[in-house]
Amino acid sequence: MWRGIIHAYRPFLQVASVEPITLYEGHTPLIPAPRLAQAIGLAAALYLKYEGLNPTGSFKDRGMTAALTQAVAEGARAVLCASTGNTAASAAAYAARAGLRAFVLVPAGKVALGKLAGAMAYGATVLAVEGNFDVALELVRRAVTEYPVTLVNSLNPYRLEGQQTAAFEVCDQLGRTPDWLAIPVGNAGNITAYWKGFRAYYQAGRVNGLPKLLGVQAEGAAPLVYGRPFEKPETIATAIRIGRPARGAEARQAVQESGGMFLAVSDEEILHAWRLLATLEGIFVEPASAASIAGLRRAVAERRIKVSADQTVVAVLTGHGLKDPDIALRTLPAPTRVKPDWDAFRAVLERAMET
Ligand code: AN7
């Protein structure tokens, strides 16, 4: 029986040897996506690591099981984070599981509905700052120097310990390392964690090589692509609306070591990729997750990555589509209203079948 990432990968993880605080996260599917690969002109085999299927709907749960396990082992009473939403929901759930209080600080008006609802439902104290994520992170970093609360942003090293297990799973599922890994980048904790994981597996002799990393940012929030902070980050992908990534330096080093690259995609490209994922493969993700596909599509179109049919590309789908239902409602045609009788319904149905 699967009992979460700490049970599964304990020898690889620097985390307190106590009973884990877990929701049995991880073990997410690696799904082949041949129709999507064809649509974006990718010759290689494409697989999607569907992290939206974690207990709170994002990859953050891998990091949070480790962070909360360690926090409890160290006698913590409360946790605190800044968040664009997913970290907040995950921290709230794992704190509930551990019997700790959670305080989360999110950018007011810029958090997707499902994330806010989650954080509230799990019983966190949700605070909304009149500013962006970068301001929120600055505030919580100061708060943990003055109050007895544990920071559970990815600055917390146990977050990366846990999140590297996604790289282990990708290798275990493929039976080898992928040639490329495409991943959305916001605060840059996850790409840093994947690289740590791939290197650890390589050093342990579990795989024979390392992937190249394709780190994808939104055009309006692309500090790692352009090499400068974004003071006013903007993108429809609110999860990665981050202008000063806390793990930026490590992410840059990881991408460089891997021989990969960062690139930026527009909101339009993100939405296009988001629709392709859902309509060609039946996989509904939040916009930030679609950035990895948008980035791949652009990299292929611009011939910046060269892959052949015998190679393997993995794209990380970081969060579930139900996190951000607004996007579908705002960008797609509303359902046609139907009067409650047969003739009315038949007329509408026939018209629909003709289009
Ligand atoms: C769906 O929740 O930063 O580069 O506060 O929710 O490790 O930050 C979320 C980030 C990608 C980027 N996809 O990962 C937060 C937060 C989704 C995300 C990212 C996030 P990092």
XYZ file of N, CA and C in Angstrom, residues 115-221:
321
model
N -8.090 27.579 -4.493
C -6.970 27.618 -3.534
C -7.401 28.332 -2.269
N -8.064 29.459 -2.464
C -8.571 30.231 -1.329
C -9.581 29.395 -0.544
N -10.495 28.773 -1.278
C -11.524 27.943 -0.637
C -10.869 26.814 0.156
N -9.842 26.201 -0.412
C -9.135 25.118 0.273
C -8.502 25.600 1.564
N -7.719 26.661 1.468
C -7.028 27.185 2.658
C -8.036 27.495 3.765
N -9.158 28.098 3.390
C -10.189 28.440 4.377
C -10.818 27.172 4.959
N -11.144 26.236 4.088
C -11.813 25.012 4.543
C -10.933 24.205 5.496
N -9.635 24.149 5.235
C -8.733 23.373 6.095
C -8.487 24.077 7.435
N -9.041 25.265 7.582
C -8.997 25.919 8.887
C -7.822 26.851 9.117
N -7.142 27.250 8.037
C -6.038 28.201 8.201
C -6.591 29.590 8.500
N -5.771 30.402 9.117
C -6.075 31.828 9.218
C -5.547 32.463 7.940
N -6.474 32.918 7.101
C -6.082 33.443 5.792
C -6.030 34.964 5.849
N -4.864 35.512 5.539
C -4.678 36.958 5.517
C -4.364 37.370 4.084
N -4.941 38.480 3.639
C -4.740 38.930 2.255
C -4.045 40.287 2.264
N -2.832 40.304 1.739
C -2.058 41.545 1.723
C -2.394 42.358 0.476
N -2.440 43.657 0.629
C -2.685 44.533 -0.520
C -1.367 44.722 -1.260
N -0.916 43.682 -1.889
C 0.360 43.699 -2.596
C 0.547 42.339 -3.228
N 1.699 42.148 -3.896
C 1.899 40.886 -4.601
C 2.617 39.844 -3.727
N 2.900 38.691 -4.325
C 3.546 37.592 -3.589
C 4.895 38.009 -3.006
N 5.660 38.771 -3.778
C 7.010 39.127 -3.328
C 6.967 39.931 -2.034
N 5.993 40.835 -1.941
C 5.792 41.622 -0.721
C 5.381 40.694 0.423
N 4.473 39.772 0.118
C 3.993 38.825 1.132
C 5.151 37.998 1.693
N 6.043 37.560 0.807
C 7.165 36.723 1.255
C 8.111 37.531 2.160
N 8.331 38.776 1.785
C 9.170 39.648 2.606
C 8.572 39.776 4.014
N 7.278 39.950 4.085
C 6.608 40.121 5.380
C 6.692 38.856 6.240
N 6.460 37.697 5.643
C 6.492 36.474 6.469
C 7.931 36.122 6.879
N 8.892 36.461 6.034
C 10.288 36.198 6.413
C 10.665 37.004 7.646
N 10.129 38.210 7.719
C 10.384 39.025 8.906
C 9.631 38.455 10.110
N 8.399 38.035 9.884
C 7.557 37.550 10.992
C 8.193 36.356 11.710
N 8.835 35.457 10.945
C 9.398 34.269 11.602
C 10.638 34.597 12.434
N 11.184 35.797 12.265
C 12.295 36.197 13.134
C 11.765 36.764 14.452
N 10.475 37.088 14.491
C 9.924 37.732 15.691
C 8.922 36.886 16.454
N 8.386 35.831 15.791
C 7.353 35.015 16.450
C 7.694 33.532 16.333
N 7.181 32.721 17.264
C 7.505 31.284 17.247
C 6.661 30.516 16.232
N 6.857 30.823 14.966
C 6.147 30.120 13.898
C 7.175 29.620 12.885
N 6.888 28.493 12.272
C 7.818 27.900 11.305
C 7.437 28.306 9.891
N 8.410 28.832 9.155
C 8.189 29.225 7.759
C 8.110 27.966 6.891
N 7.053 27.832 6.117
C 6.938 26.641 5.255
C 6.928 26.994 3.765
N 7.447 28.175 3.432
C 7.734 28.444 2.013
C 8.919 27.589 1.596
N 9.227 27.589 0.290
C 10.287 26.685 -0.174
C 11.676 27.156 0.254
N 11.761 28.256 0.989
C 13.014 28.614 1.647
C 13.321 27.590 2.727
N 12.281 26.965 3.251
C 12.412 25.870 4.220
C 13.012 24.665 3.483
N 14.215 24.218 3.890
C 14.913 23.170 3.117
C 14.146 21.844 3.050
N 13.284 21.580 4.019
C 12.539 20.315 4.016
C 11.508 20.283 2.885
N 11.066 21.475 2.459
C 10.172 21.531 1.303
C 10.845 20.899 0.082
N 12.116 21.262 -0.141
C 12.826 20.720 -1.307
C 13.120 19.235 -1.138
N 13.421 18.834 0.105
C 13.624 17.405 0.364
C 12.423 16.613 -0.149
N 11.240 17.070 0.213
C 10.033 16.360 -0.191
C 9.760 16.467 -1.681
N 9.924 17.654 -2.237
C 9.557 17.867 -3.639
C 10.482 17.145 -4.622
N 11.708 16.834 -4.177
C 12.609 16.104 -5.087
C 12.064 14.703 -5.406
N 11.131 14.203 -4.596
C 10.620 12.848 -4.835
C 9.847 12.746 -6.157
N 9.403 13.877 -6.673
C 8.734 13.840 -7.979
C 9.726 13.401 -9.058
N 10.968 13.842 -8.930
C 12.008 13.415 -9.886
C 12.284 11.924 -9.730
N 12.308 11.435 -8.486
C 12.513 9.993 -8.265
C 11.401 9.210 -8.968
N 10.173 9.669 -8.769
C 9.029 8.954 -9.366
C 9.102 8.936 -10.886
N 9.456 10.080 -11.471
C 9.573 10.139 -12.932
C 10.570 9.085 -13.415
N 11.714 9.005 -12.757
C 12.745 8.018 -13.139
C 12.236 6.596 -12.923
N 11.591 6.350 -11.795
C 11.073 5.005 -11.502
C 10.004 4.610 -12.518
N 9.161 5.558 -12.898
C 8.064 5.253 -13.819
C 8.563 5.016 -15.239
N 9.559 5.808 -15.646
C 10.095 5.638 -17.004
C 11.086 4.483 -17.082
N 11.696 4.161 -15.947
C 12.774 3.188 -15.942
C 14.090 3.791 -16.405
N 14.081 5.106 -16.569
C 15.289 5.841 -16.972
C 15.040 7.330 -16.734
N 16.044 8.126 -17.002
C 15.860 9.561 -16.841
C 15.298 10.124 -18.151
N 14.426 11.115 -18.104
C 13.960 11.694 -19.370
C 15.067 12.519 -20.021
N 14.920 12.793 -21.317
C 15.917 13.638 -21.985
C 15.695 15.114 -21.656
N 14.415 15.493 -21.593
C 14.081 16.867 -21.192
C 12.990 16.819 -20.132
N 13.028 17.802 -19.223
C 11.941 17.999 -18.263
C 11.474 19.446 -18.399
N 10.208 19.638 -18.765
C 9.650 20.990 -18.887
C 8.832 21.277 -17.637
N 9.047 22.446 -17.031
C 8.432 22.727 -15.737
C 8.181 24.231 -15.578
N 6.993 24.602 -15.090
C 6.730 26.018 -14.841
C 7.542 26.518 -13.643
N 7.948 27.770 -13.701
C 8.801 28.329 -12.644
C 8.217 29.634 -12.105
N 8.011 29.655 -10.794
C 7.551 30.866 -10.120
C 8.588 31.303 -9.106
N 8.467 30.769 -7.890
C 9.439 31.090 -6.851
C 10.702 30.229 -6.991
N 10.670 29.301 -7.929
C 11.828 28.496 -8.343
C 12.233 27.396 -7.359
N 11.359 27.073 -6.425
C 11.647 25.973 -5.503
C 11.533 24.628 -6.187
N 10.527 24.472 -7.030
C 10.263 23.148 -7.588
C 11.326 22.713 -8.589
N 11.743 23.602 -9.462
C 12.774 23.230 -10.445
C 14.083 22.898 -9.712
N 14.338 23.638 -8.627
C 15.519 23.373 -7.800
C 15.417 21.991 -7.164
N 14.217 21.649 -6.686
C 13.996 20.346 -6.046
C 14.124 19.199 -7.051
N 13.576 19.364 -8.246
C 13.699 18.325 -9.275
C 15.167 18.067 -9.599
N 15.923 19.130 -9.758
C 17.337 18.952 -10.114
C 18.082 18.215 -9.002
N 17.769 18.595 -7.763
C 18.341 17.904 -6.601
C 17.990 16.415 -6.657
N 16.747 16.121 -6.983
C 16.286 14.737 -7.047
C 16.951 13.949 -8.168
N 17.012 14.541 -9.347
C 17.648 13.841 -10.472
C 19.124 13.569 -10.166
N 19.786 14.550 -9.566
C 21.205 14.359 -9.243
C 21.392 13.281 -8.193
N 20.524 13.281 -7.189
C 20.634 12.267 -6.125
C 20.433 10.860 -6.699
N 19.465 10.719 -7.588
C 19.202 9.403 -8.188
C 20.363 8.970 -9.081
N 20.933 9.931 -9.791
C 22.072 9.662 -10.662
C 23.275 9.228 -9.818
N 23.530 9.973 -8.744
C 24.678 9.652 -7.887
C 24.500 8.304 -7.195
N 23.255 7.921 -6.943
C 22.988 6.632 -6.291
C 23.003 5.472 -7.298
N 23.208 5.803 -8.566
C 23.268 4.766 -9.593
C 21.902 4.239 -10.013
N 20.840 4.957 -9.670
C 19.497 4.506 -10.039
C 19.184 4.789 -11.513
N 19.836 5.815 -12.055
C 19.666 6.144 -13.484
C 21.032 6.468 -14.082
N 21.093 6.426 -15.405
C 22.381 6.598 -16.082
C 22.657 8.006 -16.586
N 21.701 8.883 -16.421
C 21.935 10.223 -16.953
C 21.083 11.264 -16.260
N 21.208 12.487 -16.738
C 20.450 13.614 -16.185
C 19.665 14.271 -17.313
N 18.495 14.807 -17.011
C 17.731 15.481 -18.066
C 18.214 16.914 -18.270
N 17.830 17.489 -19.390
C 17.977 18.934 -19.565
C 16.701 19.577 -19.032
N 16.852 20.700 -18.359
C 15.690 21.369 -17.757
C 15.217 22.518 -18.633
N 13.920 22.535 -18.901
C 13.292 23.667 -19.581
C 12.402 24.364 -18.555
N 12.880 25.482 -18.024
C 12.126 26.242 -17.021
C 11.280 27.285 -17.724
N 9.966 27.241 -17.501
C 9.076 28.126 -18.258
C 8.423 29.152 -17.337
N 8.539 30.415 -17.710
C 7.909 31.504 -16.966
C 6.902 32.234 -17.848
N 6.016 32.972 -17.207
C 5.068 33.805 -17.954
C 5.780 35.091 -18.359
N 5.512 35.534 -19.585
C 6.163 36.724 -20.148
C 6.131 37.927 -19.182
N 5.023 38.094 -18.466
C 4.886 39.246 -17.555
C 5.488 39.022 -16.178
N 6.084 37.859 -15.973
C 6.687 37.537 -14.670
C 7.864 36.602 -14.928
